[in-house]
């Protein structure tokens, strides 16, 4: 019997290793010509004794990635699933931004899985945010309530420069108020808004929750995330595990499903040149800050 136990554990380790290697191969081989470029924001995969995965858990995670999350990437904006049985059961989900195409969603899921496999191997819980999607896994069931940690706040380092800052803040608050009402009323828990502040300034806002959240929890989450944005900056975003908010002075989402007001001036395109950003990630055992000269929200942060 002892020999059988040792042999079984060795087999599990081998299967886990092969699954891990196959995931890397799968992710790399999937990045073909039809893949859309996606943009990493931040991640958290705390490395501690309490967060160390067993071999069986690692094997279940590999199956969850390769047979479930990966396969569903192009079929739905949101998907949550499980693999295995307690005490090694794995819970996983992805959420793509509500406006992205199926191809972009699939590309983001592929990239996020590839990243988590390479960066967070051996951990029981992790989360990564991309501009286009979120992917996370855990050894505990997701509550689908308002989760405040870990969290990422990112802001354009340039200060806002408008002729009427008080009026701008009022318009921004009103935009988020309307947006949150629309997001919590829809099945996808996603909404955007466009407001013409003046002849030269157009405001774009976005909010999204995990679709399984209740209307109240989604509202609480979006309210909190909106209040924590840096309104004195030209742009800012706040990302929780359960929701996120963002505002910019340029169009950063696909607005085919929203009727924008009559433009006073041509719609502003995303900044073609790199923008200096401030970034901060909270949660777990500490925090890490950083600055970077990169395109909006490509700053990469890791929490240990």
CSV table of C-alpha atoms in Angstrom, one decimal:
chain,number,residue,atom,x,y,z
A,1,UNK,CA,0.0,0.0,0.0
A,2,UNK,CA,2.8,2.4,0.8
A,3,UNK,CA,4.4,1.8,-2.6
A,4,UNK,CA,1.1,2.5,-4.3
A,5,UNK,CA,0.7,5.8,-2.4
A,6,UNK,CA,4.2,7.0,-3.4
A,7,UNK,CA,3.6,5.9,-7.0
A,8,UNK,CA,0.2,7.7,-7.1
A,9,UNK,CA,1.7,10.9,-5.8
A,10,UNK,CA,4.6,10.6,-8.3
A,11,UNK,CA,2.1,10.1,-11.1
A,12,UNK,CA,0.1,13.2,-10.0
A,13,UNK,CA,3.3,15.2,-9.9
A,14,UNK,CA,4.1,14.0,-13.4
A,15,UNK,CA,0.6,14.7,-14.7
A,16,UNK,CA,0.7,18.2,-13.2
A,17,UNK,CA,4.0,18.9,-14.8
A,18,UNK,CA,2.8,17.7,-18.2
A,19,UNK,CA,-0.4,19.7,-17.8
A,20,UNK,CA,1.7,22.8,-16.9
A,21,UNK,CA,3.9,22.3,-19.9
A,22,UNK,CA,1.0,21.6,-22.2
A,23,UNK,CA,-0.7,24.8,-21.0
A,24,UNK,CA,2.4,26.8,-21.9
A,25,UNK,CA,2.6,25.2,-25.3
A,26,UNK,CA,-1.2,25.7,-25.8
A,27,UNK,CA,-1.0,29.4,-24.9
A,28,UNK,CA,2.1,30.1,-27.0
A,29,UNK,CA,0.9,28.1,-30.0
A,30,UNK,CA,-2.5,30.0,-29.8
A,31,UNK,CA,-0.8,33.4,-30.4
A,32,UNK,CA,-1.1,33.2,-34.1
A,33,UNK,CA,-1.8,35.8,-36.7
A,34,UNK,CA,-5.5,35.9,-35.7
A,35,UNK,CA,-4.7,36.9,-32.1
A,36,UNK,CA,-5.5,40.5,-31.0
A,37,UNK,CA,-2.9,42.3,-28.9
A,38,UNK,CA,-4.1,42.7,-25.3
A,39,UNK,CA,-2.7,44.8,-22.5
A,40,UNK,CA,-1.7,43.6,-19.1
A,41,UNK,CA,-2.6,45.9,-16.2
A,42,UNK,CA,-1.6,44.1,-12.9
A,43,UNK,CA,-1.9,40.9,-11.0
A,44,UNK,CA,-1.8,39.4,-7.5
A,45,UNK,CA,-0.7,35.9,-6.6
A,46,UNK,CA,0.5,36.1,-3.0
A,47,UNK,CA,3.2,33.5,-2.2
A,48,UNK,CA,2.8,32.2,1.3
A,49,UNK,CA,2.5,28.8,3.1
A,50,UNK,CA,-1.3,29.2,3.3
A,51,UNK,CA,-1.5,29.9,-0.4
A,52,UNK,CA,0.7,26.9,-1.6
A,53,UNK,CA,-1.2,24.5,-3.9
A,54,UNK,CA,-1.0,20.7,-3.6
A,55,UNK,CA,-0.2,18.6,-6.6
A,56,UNK,CA,-3.8,17.5,-7.0
A,57,UNK,CA,-5.0,21.1,-6.8
A,58,UNK,CA,-2.4,22.1,-9.5
A,59,UNK,CA,-3.6,19.3,-11.7
A,60,UNK,CA,-7.2,20.4,-11.3
A,61,UNK,CA,-6.2,24.0,-12.1
A,62,UNK,CA,-4.5,22.8,-15.2
A,63,UNK,CA,-7.7,21.1,-16.3
A,64,UNK,CA,-9.8,24.1,-15.4
A,65,UNK,CA,-7.6,26.3,-17.6
A,66,UNK,CA,-7.2,24.0,-20.6
A,67,UNK,CA,-10.7,22.4,-20.7
A,68,UNK,CA,-13.0,25.0,-19.5
A,69,UNK,CA,-11.8,28.7,-19.3
A,70,UNK,CA,-9.7,28.4,-22.4
A,71,UNK,CA,-12.5,26.7,-24.4
A,72,UNK,CA,-15.1,29.2,-23.4
A,73,UNK,CA,-13.0,32.3,-24.2
A,74,UNK,CA,-14.7,33.1,-27.5
A,75,UNK,CA,-18.2,32.0,-26.5
A,76,UNK,CA,-19.2,34.4,-23.7
A,77,UNK,CA,-18.2,37.6,-22.1
A,78,UNK,CA,-18.4,36.0,-18.7
A,79,UNK,CA,-17.9,32.4,-17.5
A,80,UNK,CA,-17.4,30.8,-14.1
A,81,UNK,CA,-16.7,27.1,-13.4
A,82,UNK,CA,-15.1,24.6,-11.1
A,83,UNK,CA,-12.9,21.5,-11.3
A,84,UNK,CA,-12.1,18.7,-8.9
A,85,UNK,CA,-13.5,17.9,-5.5
A,86,UNK,CA,-12.8,19.2,-2.0
A,87,UNK,CA,-10.3,19.8,-0.5
A,88,UNK,CA,-8.6,20.3,-3.9
A,89,UNK,CA,-11.5,21.9,-5.7
A,90,UNK,CA,-10.6,24.9,-7.9
A,91,UNK,CA,-13.0,27.8,-8.7
A,92,UNK,CA,-12.2,29.9,-11.7
A,93,UNK,CA,-13.8,32.7,-13.9
A,94,UNK,CA,-13.1,35.2,-16.6
A,95,UNK,CA,-14.8,38.4,-17.4
A,96,UNK,CA,-14.2,40.3,-20.7
A,97,UNK,CA,-14.9,44.0,-21.0
A,98,UNK,CA,-18.5,44.4,-22.2
A,99,UNK,CA,-17.6,46.0,-25.5
A,100,UNK,CA,-14.8,43.8,-26.8
A,101,UNK,CA,-15.2,41.4,-29.7
A,102,UNK,CA,-15.3,37.6,-29.3
A,103,UNK,CA,-11.8,37.5,-30.9
A,104,UNK,CA,-10.4,40.0,-28.5
A,105,UNK,CA,-12.1,38.2,-25.6
A,106,UNK,CA,-10.5,34.9,-26.6
A,107,UNK,CA,-7.1,36.5,-27.1
A,108,UNK,CA,-7.3,38.1,-23.7
A,109,UNK,CA,-8.3,34.8,-22.0
A,110,UNK,CA,-5.4,33.0,-23.8
A,111,UNK,CA,-2.9,35.7,-22.6
A,112,UNK,CA,-4.2,35.8,-19.1
A,113,UNK,CA,-4.0,32.0,-18.7
A,114,UNK,CA,-0.5,32.0,-20.1
A,115,UNK,CA,0.5,34.7,-17.7
A,116,UNK,CA,-1.0,33.0,-14.6
A,117,UNK,CA,0.6,29.7,-15.5
A,118,UNK,CA,4.0,31.2,-15.8
A,119,UNK,CA,3.8,33.8,-13.0
A,120,UNK,CA,1.6,32.2,-10.3
A,121,UNK,CA,2.5,28.5,-10.6
A,122,UNK,CA,2.0,26.7,-7.2
A,123,UNK,CA,-0.4,29.2,-5.7
A,124,UNK,CA,-4.0,28.4,-4.7
A,125,UNK,CA,-5.4,31.8,-5.6
A,126,UNK,CA,-4.5,34.5,-8.1
A,127,UNK,CA,-6.0,37.3,-10.2
A,128,UNK,CA,-4.8,39.2,-13.2
A,129,UNK,CA,-6.4,42.3,-14.8
A,130,UNK,CA,-5.9,43.1,-18.5
A,131,UNK,CA,-7.4,46.1,-20.2
A,132,UNK,CA,-9.7,43.7,-22.1
A,133,UNK,CA,-10.5,41.1,-19.4
A,134,UNK,CA,-10.1,39.7,-15.9
A,135,UNK,CA,-9.1,36.1,-15.0
A,136,UNK,CA,-9.0,34.7,-11.5
A,137,UNK,CA,-8.9,31.4,-9.6
A,138,UNK,CA,-9.2,30.3,-6.0
A,139,UNK,CA,-9.6,27.4,-3.7
A,140,UNK,CA,-12.7,29.0,-2.2
A,141,UNK,CA,-16.0,29.6,-3.8
A,142,UNK,CA,-16.6,33.1,-5.1
A,143,UNK,CA,-19.1,35.0,-3.0
A,144,UNK,CA,-20.1,37.4,-5.9
A,145,UNK,CA,-20.4,40.2,-3.4
A,146,UNK,CA,-18.4,43.4,-3.1
A,147,UNK,CA,-14.7,42.4,-2.7
A,148,UNK,CA,-12.4,45.3,-2.0
A,149,UNK,CA,-9.0,43.5,-2.1
A,150,UNK,CA,-6.7,43.2,-3.9
A,151,UNK,CA,-7.3,46.4,-5.9
A,152,UNK,CA,-5.5,48.5,-8.5
A,153,UNK,CA,-5.8,52.2,-9.0
A,154,UNK,CA,-4.2,53.8,-12.1
A,155,UNK,CA,-4.1,57.4,-13.1
A,156,UNK,CA,-2.7,59.6,-15.8
A,157,UNK,CA,0.0,61.6,-14.1
A,158,UNK,CA,-1.0,64.8,-16.0
A,159,UNK,CA,-3.3,67.0,-14.0
A,160,UNK,CA,-6.7,67.9,-15.3
A,161,UNK,CA,-6.7,71.4,-17.0
A,162,UNK,CA,-10.2,72.6,-17.6
A,163,UNK,CA,-11.7,76.1,-17.4
A,164,UNK,CA,-14.4,75.0,-14.9
A,165,UNK,CA,-13.1,72.2,-12.6
A,166,UNK,CA,-16.2,72.4,-10.3
A,167,UNK,CA,-18.5,72.0,-13.3
A,168,UNK,CA,-16.3,69.2,-14.6
A,169,UNK,CA,-16.5,67.3,-11.3
A,170,UNK,CA,-20.3,67.8,-11.2
A,171,UNK,CA,-20.6,66.4,-14.8
A,172,UNK,CA,-18.4,63.5,-13.9
A,173,UNK,CA,-20.4,62.6,-10.8
A,174,UNK,CA,-23.6,62.8,-12.9
A,175,UNK,CA,-22.1,60.6,-15.6
A,176,UNK,CA,-21.2,57.9,-13.1
A,177,UNK,CA,-24.6,58.2,-11.4
A,178,UNK,CA,-26.3,57.5,-14.7
A,179,UNK,CA,-23.8,54.8,-15.7
A,180,UNK,CA,-24.2,52.9,-12.4
A,181,UNK,CA,-27.9,52.9,-12.8
A,182,UNK,CA,-27.6,51.5,-16.3
A,183,UNK,CA,-25.0,48.9,-15.3
A,184,UNK,CA,-26.9,47.6,-12.4
A,185,UNK,CA,-30.1,47.3,-14.4
A,186,UNK,CA,-28.6,45.2,-17.2
A,187,UNK,CA,-27.9,41.5,-17.4
A,188,UNK,CA,-24.2,42.0,-18.2
A,189,UNK,CA,-23.7,44.6,-15.4
A,190,UNK,CA,-21.8,46.8,-17.9
A,191,UNK,CA,-22.4,50.4,-19.1
A,192,UNK,CA,-20.6,53.3,-20.7
A,193,UNK,CA,-21.4,57.0,-21.0
A,194,UNK,CA,-20.3,59.9,-23.1
A,195,UNK,CA,-20.8,63.6,-22.1
A,196,UNK,CA,-19.8,66.7,-24.0
A,197,UNK,CA,-18.3,69.0,-21.3
A,198,UNK,CA,-17.5,71.8,-23.7
A,199,UNK,CA,-16.6,72.4,-27.3
A,200,UNK,CA,-13.1,70.9,-26.7
A,201,UNK,CA,-13.7,68.5,-23.8
A,202,UNK,CA,-15.6,65.2,-24.1
A,203,UNK,CA,-15.9,62.8,-21.1
A,204,UNK,CA,-16.0,59.1,-21.4
A,205,UNK,CA,-16.9,56.8,-18.5
A,206,UNK,CA,-17.2,53.0,-18.0
A,207,UNK,CA,-18.3,50.7,-15.3
A,208,UNK,CA,-18.6,46.9,-15.1
A,209,UNK,CA,-19.4,44.3,-12.4
A,210,UNK,CA,-19.3,40.5,-12.3
A,211,UNK,CA,-22.6,39.6,-13.8
A,212,UNK,CA,-23.5,37.2,-11.0
A,213,UNK,CA,-23.5,40.0,-8.4
A,214,UNK,CA,-26.8,41.3,-7.1
A,215,UNK,CA,-27.9,44.7,-8.1
A,216,UNK,CA,-27.2,46.1,-4.6
A,217,UNK,CA,-23.7,44.6,-4.4
A,218,UNK,CA,-22.9,45.8,-7.9
A,219,UNK,CA,-24.0,49.3,-7.1
A,220,UNK,CA,-22.0,49.4,-3.8
A,221,UNK,CA,-18.9,48.2,-5.7
A,222,UNK,CA,-19.2,50.7,-8.5
A,223,UNK,CA,-20.0,53.5,-6.1
A,224,UNK,CA,-16.9,52.8,-4.1
A,225,UNK,CA,-14.7,52.4,-7.2
A,226,UNK,CA,-16.0,55.7,-8.6
A,227,UNK,CA,-15.4,57.6,-5.4
A,228,UNK,CA,-11.8,56.4,-5.3
A,229,UNK,CA,-10.9,57.6,-8.8
A,230,UNK,CA,-8.4,60.5,-9.0
A,231,UNK,CA,-10.6,63.2,-10.4
A,232,UNK,CA,-7.9,65.8,-10.5
A,233,UNK,CA,-6.1,63.8,-13.2
A,234,UNK,CA,-6.8,63.6,-17.0
A,235,UNK,CA,-7.9,60.0,-16.6
A,236,UNK,CA,-8.1,57.3,-13.8
A,237,UNK,CA,-9.4,53.8,-13.3
A,238,UNK,CA,-10.0,51.7,-10.2
A,239,UNK,CA,-10.2,47.9,-10.4
A,240,UNK,CA,-11.6,45.6,-7.7
A,241,UNK,CA,-11.9,41.8,-8.2
A,242,UNK,CA,-15.7,42.3,-8.5
A,243,UNK,CA,-16.0,45.5,-10.5
A,244,UNK,CA,-14.1,48.4,-12.1
A,245,UNK,CA,-14.6,52.0,-13.1
A,246,UNK,CA,-12.8,54.3,-15.5
A,247,UNK,CA,-12.9,57.8,-17.0
A,248,UNK,CA,-10.9,59.4,-19.8
A,249,UNK,CA,-10.9,62.5,-22.0
A,250,UNK,CA,-10.6,60.3,-25.1
A,251,UNK,CA,-12.7,57.4,-26.5
A,252,UNK,CA,-11.3,54.1,-25.1
A,253,UNK,CA,-14.3,51.7,-25.6
A,254,UNK,CA,-16.3,50.6,-28.6
A,255,UNK,CA,-19.5,52.6,-28.5
A,256,UNK,CA,-21.6,50.9,-31.2
A,257,UNK,CA,-24.3,50.1,-28.7
A,258,UNK,CA,-24.5,53.6,-27.2
A,259,UNK,CA,-26.0,56.7,-28.8
A,260,UNK,CA,-23.6,59.4,-28.2
A,261,UNK,CA,-24.7,63.1,-28.0
A,262,UNK,CA,-24.2,65.3,-31.0
A,263,UNK,CA,-20.5,66.0,-31.0
A,264,UNK,CA,-19.5,69.6,-30.8
A,265,UNK,CA,-16.1,68.7,-32.1
A,266,UNK,CA,-14.6,65.5,-33.7
A,267,UNK,CA,-14.3,62.5,-31.3
A,268,UNK,CA,-10.9,62.5,-29.7
A,269,UNK,CA,-8.8,59.5,-30.5
A,270,UNK,CA,-6.7,57.6,-27.9
A,271,UNK,CA,-3.3,59.3,-27.3
A,272,UNK,CA,-0.9,58.2,-29.9
A,273,UNK,CA,2.1,58.9,-27.7
A,274,UNK,CA,3.2,57.3,-24.4
A,275,UNK,CA,1.7,58.8,-21.3
A,276,UNK,CA,3.3,58.9,-17.9
A,277,UNK,CA,1.1,57.0,-15.4
A,278,UNK,CA,0.9,56.5,-11.7
A,279,UNK,CA,-0.1,53.0,-10.5
A,280,UNK,CA,-0.7,51.4,-7.1
A,281,UNK,CA,-1.9,47.9,-6.1
A,282,UNK,CA,-3.4,47.1,-2.7
A,283,UNK,CA,-4.2,43.9,-1.0
A,284,UNK,CA,-2.8,40.8,0.7
A,285,UNK,CA,0.5,41.3,2.5
A,286,UNK,CA,1.3,44.7,1.2
A,287,UNK,CA,1.4,47.1,-1.7
A,288,UNK,CA,3.7,48.1,-4.5
A,289,UNK,CA,3.8,51.4,-6.3
A,290,UNK,CA,5.4,52.5,-9.6
A,291,UNK,CA,5.7,54.9,-12.4
A,292,UNK,CA,6.1,54.1,-16.1
A,293,UNK,CA,6.3,55.7,-19.5
A,294,UNK,CA,3.9,53.4,-21.3
A,295,UNK,CA,0.7,53.6,-23.3
A,296,UNK,CA,-2.3,54.0,-21.0
A,297,UNK,CA,-2.6,51.2,-18.4
A,298,UNK,CA,0.1,48.9,-19.5
A,299,UNK,CA,2.0,49.2,-16.2
A,300,UNK,CA,2.7,45.8,-14.7
A,301,UNK,CA,2.6,45.3,-10.9
A,302,UNK,CA,3.0,42.2,-8.7
A,303,UNK,CA,2.0,41.7,-5.1
A,304,UNK,CA,3.9,39.2,-2.9
